[in-house]
Amino acid sequence: MAALPLNDDYPVRRAPVVTYGLIAANVLVYLLSPQAATAVWYPADMLERFCAVDAYFMRWGAIPDEILGRAALAEPLTPECGGIEGKSVWFSVLSSMFLHGGAMHLLGNMVYLFVFGPVVEDRIGRLRYLLLYVLTGVVAVYGHALVDMDGGVPMIGASGAISGVLGAYLVVQFRSRVTTLVFGVVPMRLPGWAVVGSYFALQYLLYVTSSTAPGGGSGVAYAAHVYGFIAGVIAAPVAFRWRRNSGTRLSDAY
């Protein structure tokens, strides 16, 4: 990762309980998942554990062919492990936002949420922030599904919803300065708009290049990042107008 945000200088006025709750939920789900070493109740045998992970992602991940109605249930990624029965396809759109493929995948997403989430939560209010997070995450899932060439592969990760938070941040608090670790070693204070703007530009570039490269996808849902970010940019002004129309002061917004 070329740049890693560490801190935003905006002084939040209340504890960002929704952001902390989302982070806790993501961490807890990962610790209980079969790919985590902490989940000792899953089989220790490597093949059985692999099948448990495969079944876990097939059940709780958002699979484009399923959510777009191209297949009732997608074929298992590993036929030897068997398929999934009784899956709630609509719920998988939500549950996929709390799944992560590994500890580094989880850590990278949670760092961005920890830095930018409290600012957006404070600026638009807790309820509106939670709705923005969920709705932009849903838009990200469907945006990815519409352009995905590997329709039977589960989509997992919170990055679509977090991209929505970054898009909202660009609207509500772009004047902040963000302490950022550049190239992993050099701390710099950069304008918030430059940090999130460069994030979007990079995701869009990676989406375009990966979708046009020979062989197709890269294994990363860049389209979800792009659509989630755009949804956040659109949703943030709506959240602001909702707050003003409700007659709620910023300091009292929930």
Tab-separated table of C-alpha atoms in Angstrom:
chain	number	residue	atom	x	y	z
A	1	MET	CA	0.000	0.000	0.000
A	2	ALA	CA	1.612	3.248	-1.142
A	3	ALA	CA	-0.147	5.435	1.446
A	4	LEU	CA	-1.708	4.504	4.770
A	5	PRO	CA	-3.842	7.075	6.651
A	6	LEU	CA	-3.098	7.297	10.368
A	7	ASN	CA	-5.102	10.210	11.736
A	8	ASP	CA	-7.504	12.969	10.743
A	9	ASP	CA	-7.212	16.305	12.559
A	10	TYR	CA	-10.963	16.995	12.693
A	11	PRO	CA	-11.972	17.173	16.404
A	12	VAL	CA	-14.992	14.874	16.699
A	13	ARG	CA	-17.361	16.021	19.438
A	14	ARG	CA	-18.816	12.678	20.466
A	15	ALA	CA	-17.582	9.135	20.746
A	16	PRO	CA	-18.058	7.527	17.301
A	17	VAL	CA	-19.990	4.573	18.674
A	18	VAL	CA	-21.342	3.464	15.290
A	19	THR	CA	-17.866	3.342	13.742
A	20	TYR	CA	-16.474	1.486	16.753
A	21	GLY	CA	-19.427	-0.902	16.617
A	22	LEU	CA	-18.841	-1.622	12.923
A	23	ILE	CA	-15.153	-2.249	13.551
A	24	ALA	CA	-15.959	-4.566	16.464
A	25	ALA	CA	-18.501	-6.464	14.357
A	26	ASN	CA	-16.027	-6.954	11.509
A	27	VAL	CA	-13.290	-8.145	13.862
A	28	LEU	CA	-15.630	-10.492	15.737
A	29	VAL	CA	-16.971	-12.043	12.530
A	30	TYR	CA	-13.429	-12.656	11.333
A	31	LEU	CA	-12.332	-14.233	14.627
A	32	LEU	CA	-15.306	-16.606	14.459
A	33	SER	CA	-14.752	-17.526	10.800
A	34	PRO	CA	-13.067	-20.794	9.741
A	35	GLN	CA	-10.013	-19.103	8.205
A	36	ALA	CA	-9.074	-17.568	11.576
A	37	ALA	CA	-6.733	-19.504	13.864
A	38	THR	CA	-8.962	-18.531	16.792
A	39	ALA	CA	-11.864	-20.639	15.458
A	40	VAL	CA	-10.598	-23.887	17.007
A	41	TRP	CA	-14.000	-25.579	16.764
A	42	TYR	CA	-13.562	-26.090	13.025
A	43	PRO	CA	-11.820	-29.285	11.795
A	44	ALA	CA	-8.041	-29.335	12.142
A	45	ASP	CA	-7.588	-31.502	9.045
A	46	MET	CA	-6.377	-29.270	6.199
A	47	LEU	CA	-8.826	-30.548	3.584
A	48	GLU	CA	-11.794	-30.381	5.936
A	49	ARG	CA	-10.787	-26.893	7.052
A	50	PHE	CA	-10.433	-25.794	3.429
A	51	CYS	CA	-13.926	-27.090	2.685
A	52	ALA	CA	-15.260	-25.287	5.750
A	53	VAL	CA	-13.786	-22.015	4.471
A	54	ASP	CA	-15.144	-22.700	0.982
A	55	ALA	CA	-18.642	-23.377	2.322
A	56	TYR	CA	-18.482	-20.325	4.609
A	57	PHE	CA	-17.758	-17.920	1.775
A	58	MET	CA	-20.272	-19.569	-0.544
A	59	ARG	CA	-23.011	-19.255	2.081
A	60	TRP	CA	-22.332	-15.751	3.405
A	61	GLY	CA	-20.567	-14.121	0.453
A	62	ALA	CA	-22.429	-12.134	-2.229
A	63	ILE	CA	-22.300	-14.147	-5.457
A	64	PRO	CA	-23.199	-12.114	-8.585
A	65	ASP	CA	-24.969	-14.975	-10.370
A	66	GLU	CA	-27.237	-15.427	-7.357
A	67	ILE	CA	-28.079	-11.838	-6.479
A	68	LEU	CA	-28.791	-10.956	-10.127
A	69	GLY	CA	-30.970	-14.048	-10.582
A	70	ARG	CA	-28.731	-15.748	-13.136
A	71	ALA	CA	-28.623	-18.856	-10.931
A	72	ALA	CA	-30.725	-20.027	-7.982
A	73	LEU	CA	-27.532	-21.066	-6.181
A	74	ALA	CA	-24.049	-20.892	-7.656
A	75	GLU	CA	-22.008	-24.016	-8.232
A	76	PRO	CA	-19.485	-24.736	-5.435
A	77	LEU	CA	-15.989	-23.407	-6.087
A	78	THR	CA	-14.572	-26.791	-5.064
A	79	PRO	CA	-16.940	-29.615	-6.139
A	80	GLU	CA	-15.240	-32.051	-3.745
A	81	CYS	CA	-16.474	-29.954	-0.837
A	82	GLY	CA	-20.143	-30.064	-1.851
A	83	GLY	CA	-22.671	-27.317	-2.403
A	84	ILE	CA	-24.777	-25.040	-0.198
A	85	GLU	CA	-28.475	-25.494	0.539
A	86	GLY	CA	-30.933	-23.125	2.169
A	87	LYS	CA	-28.925	-19.962	1.536
A	88	SER	CA	-30.610	-16.571	1.948
A	89	VAL	CA	-29.379	-14.760	-1.157
A	90	TRP	CA	-30.703	-11.318	-0.189
A	91	PHE	CA	-29.080	-11.522	3.259
A	92	SER	CA	-25.733	-12.465	1.708
A	93	VAL	CA	-25.575	-8.944	0.213
A	94	LEU	CA	-25.372	-7.623	3.794
A	95	SER	CA	-23.362	-10.438	5.375
A	96	SER	CA	-20.677	-10.203	2.681
A	97	MET	CA	-19.747	-6.749	4.036
A	98	PHE	CA	-18.482	-8.336	7.260
A	99	LEU	CA	-16.377	-11.123	5.724
A	100	HIS	CA	-12.629	-10.913	5.084
A	101	GLY	CA	-10.240	-13.277	3.407
A	102	GLY	CA	-7.420	-12.818	5.918
A	103	ALA	CA	-6.063	-10.715	8.752
A	104	MET	CA	-4.339	-8.202	6.443
A	105	HIS	CA	-7.515	-7.771	4.396
A	106	LEU	CA	-9.384	-7.014	7.620
A	107	LEU	CA	-6.672	-4.716	9.016
A	108	GLY	CA	-6.415	-2.593	5.870
A	109	ASN	CA	-10.167	-2.006	5.765
A	110	MET	CA	-10.474	-1.264	9.470
A	111	VAL	CA	-7.655	1.318	9.392
A	112	TYR	CA	-9.519	3.352	6.778
A	113	LEU	CA	-12.795	3.019	8.678
A	114	PHE	CA	-11.101	4.036	11.951
A	115	VAL	CA	-9.575	7.178	10.426
A	116	PHE	CA	-12.437	8.469	8.266
A	117	GLY	CA	-15.542	6.910	9.817
A	118	PRO	CA	-15.643	9.035	13.015
A	119	VAL	CA	-15.472	12.256	10.990
A	120	VAL	CA	-18.391	11.346	8.736
A	121	GLU	CA	-20.382	9.997	11.691
A	122	ASP	CA	-19.890	13.247	13.592
A	123	ARG	CA	-20.761	15.412	10.599
A	124	ILE	CA	-23.992	13.720	9.497
A	125	GLY	CA	-25.174	11.981	12.679
A	126	ARG	CA	-25.136	8.386	13.828
A	127	LEU	CA	-28.332	7.063	12.283
A	128	ARG	CA	-27.694	8.706	8.924
A	129	TYR	CA	-24.106	7.469	8.977
A	130	LEU	CA	-25.181	3.877	9.607
A	131	LEU	CA	-27.729	4.065	6.804
A	132	LEU	CA	-25.126	5.579	4.472
A	133	TYR	CA	-22.680	2.785	5.323
A	134	VAL	CA	-25.207	0.037	4.607
A	135	LEU	CA	-26.730	1.594	1.491
A	136	THR	CA	-23.412	2.441	-0.155
A	137	GLY	CA	-22.234	-1.073	0.666
A	138	VAL	CA	-25.280	-2.518	-1.100
A	139	VAL	CA	-24.663	-0.265	-4.119
A	140	ALA	CA	-21.044	-1.452	-4.170
A	141	VAL	CA	-22.111	-5.117	-4.168
A	142	TYR	CA	-24.575	-4.682	-7.029
A	143	GLY	CA	-22.189	-2.447	-8.962
A	144	HIS	CA	-19.546	-5.152	-8.802
A	145	ALA	CA	-22.062	-7.855	-9.701
A	146	LEU	CA	-23.139	-6.029	-12.848
A	147	VAL	CA	-19.622	-5.922	-14.301
A	148	ASP	CA	-18.100	-9.078	-12.798
A	149	MET	CA	-16.955	-11.639	-15.330
A	150	ASP	CA	-16.610	-14.449	-12.766
A	151	GLY	CA	-20.217	-14.506	-11.633
A	152	GLY	CA	-19.897	-17.603	-9.478
A	153	VAL	CA	-17.131	-16.259	-7.220
A	154	PRO	CA	-18.225	-14.850	-3.829
A	155	MET	CA	-17.601	-11.184	-3.157
A	156	ILE	CA	-16.461	-10.461	0.404
A	157	GLY	CA	-15.137	-7.482	2.347
A	158	ALA	CA	-16.165	-4.183	3.890
A	159	SER	CA	-14.239	-2.079	1.365
A	160	GLY	CA	-17.294	-1.218	-0.751
A	161	ALA	CA	-19.095	0.314	2.236
A	162	ILE	CA	-15.885	1.942	3.485
A	163	SER	CA	-15.373	3.453	0.036
A	164	GLY	CA	-18.833	4.943	0.511
A	165	VAL	CA	-17.628	6.504	3.764
A	166	LEU	CA	-14.610	7.952	1.926
A	167	GLY	CA	-16.879	9.387	-0.756
A	168	ALA	CA	-19.023	11.020	1.930
A	169	TYR	CA	-15.893	12.354	3.626
A	170	LEU	CA	-14.891	14.073	0.395
A	171	VAL	CA	-18.149	16.024	0.600
A	172	VAL	CA	-18.502	16.728	4.327
A	173	GLN	CA	-14.938	17.321	5.575
A	174	PHE	CA	-12.453	17.549	2.711
A	175	ARG	CA	-10.663	20.500	4.392
A	176	SER	CA	-9.133	18.330	7.113
A	177	ARG	CA	-5.484	17.371	7.182
A	178	VAL	CA	-4.736	13.669	7.331
A	179	THR	CA	-1.499	12.264	8.722
A	180	THR	CA	-0.531	9.648	6.165
A	181	LEU	CA	2.290	7.134	6.020
A	182	VAL	CA	3.607	7.463	2.467
A	183	PHE	CA	5.416	4.450	0.989
A	184	GLY	CA	5.073	2.823	4.392
A	185	VAL	CA	7.818	4.895	6.042
A	186	VAL	CA	7.354	8.679	5.561
A	187	PRO	CA	4.644	10.390	7.698
A	188	MET	CA	3.122	13.442	5.984
A	189	ARG	CA	0.157	15.725	6.724
A	190	LEU	CA	-1.869	15.875	3.532
A	191	PRO	CA	-5.187	17.536	2.649
A	192	GLY	CA	-8.085	15.173	3.218
A	193	TRP	CA	-9.422	15.748	-0.291
A	194	ALA	CA	-6.049	14.692	-1.731
A	195	VAL	CA	-5.950	11.466	0.297
A	196	VAL	CA	-9.452	10.259	-0.550
A	197	GLY	CA	-9.297	11.689	-4.071
A	198	SER	CA	-6.111	9.775	-4.833
A	199	TYR	CA	-7.717	6.648	-3.349
A	200	PHE	CA	-10.610	6.931	-5.788
A	201	ALA	CA	-8.342	7.685	-8.734
A	202	LEU	CA	-6.222	4.625	-7.962
A	203	GLN	CA	-9.240	2.343	-7.552
A	204	TYR	CA	-10.727	3.592	-10.811
A	205	LEU	CA	-7.432	3.080	-12.645
A	206	LEU	CA	-7.067	-0.428	-11.240
A	207	TYR	CA	-10.673	-1.220	-12.136
A	208	VAL	CA	-10.214	-0.082	-15.739
A	209	THR	CA	-6.884	-1.815	-16.244
A	210	SER	CA	-7.916	-5.065	-14.567
A	211	SER	CA	-11.187	-5.297	-16.506
A	212	THR	CA	-9.472	-4.731	-19.851
A	213	ALA	CA	-6.423	-6.911	-19.184
A	214	PRO	CA	-6.163	-10.303	-20.898
A	215	GLY	CA	-7.813	-12.948	-18.749
A	216	GLY	CA	-10.143	-10.558	-16.953
A	217	GLY	CA	-10.422	-10.052	-13.202
A	218	SER	CA	-7.680	-9.513	-10.667
A	219	GLY	CA	-9.405	-11.092	-7.679
A	220	VAL	CA	-10.041	-7.645	-6.127
A	221	ALA	CA	-13.482	-6.026	-6.457
A	222	TYR	CA	-12.250	-2.644	-7.689
A	223	ALA	CA	-15.651	-1.945	-9.244
A	224	ALA	CA	-17.207	-2.196	-5.770
A	225	HIS	CA	-14.753	0.427	-4.500
A	226	VAL	CA	-15.601	2.758	-7.384
A	227	TYR	CA	-19.383	2.392	-7.124
A	228	GLY	CA	-19.323	2.578	-3.328
A	229	PHE	CA	-17.305	5.796	-3.421
A	230	ILE	CA	-19.620	7.424	-5.977
A	231	ALA	CA	-22.645	6.381	-3.912
A	232	GLY	CA	-21.078	8.035	-0.857
A	233	VAL	CA	-20.507	11.281	-2.758
A	234	ILE	CA	-24.177	11.282	-3.790
A	235	ALA	CA	-25.578	10.211	-0.419
A	236	ALA	CA	-23.669	12.687	1.767
A	237	PRO	CA	-25.516	15.843	0.589
A	238	VAL	CA	-28.813	13.982	0.998
A	239	ALA	CA	-27.862	13.162	4.596
A	240	PHE	CA	-27.006	16.814	5.232
A	241	ARG	CA	-30.351	18.010	3.855
A	242	TRP	CA	-32.154	15.370	5.931
A	243	ARG	CA	-30.439	16.714	9.046
A	244	ARG	CA	-31.372	20.318	8.270
A	245	ASN	CA	-34.972	19.460	7.413
A	246	SER	CA	-35.350	17.545	10.674
A	247	GLY	CA	-34.370	20.689	12.595
A	248	THR	CA	-31.613	18.819	14.451
A	249	ARG	CA	-28.484	20.699	15.420
A	250	LEU	CA	-25.218	18.998	14.493
A	251	SER	CA	-24.245	18.606	18.133
A	252	ASP	CA	-27.556	16.847	18.820
A	253	ALA	CA	-27.707	14.716	15.674
A	254	TYR	CA	-27.960	11.024	16.239
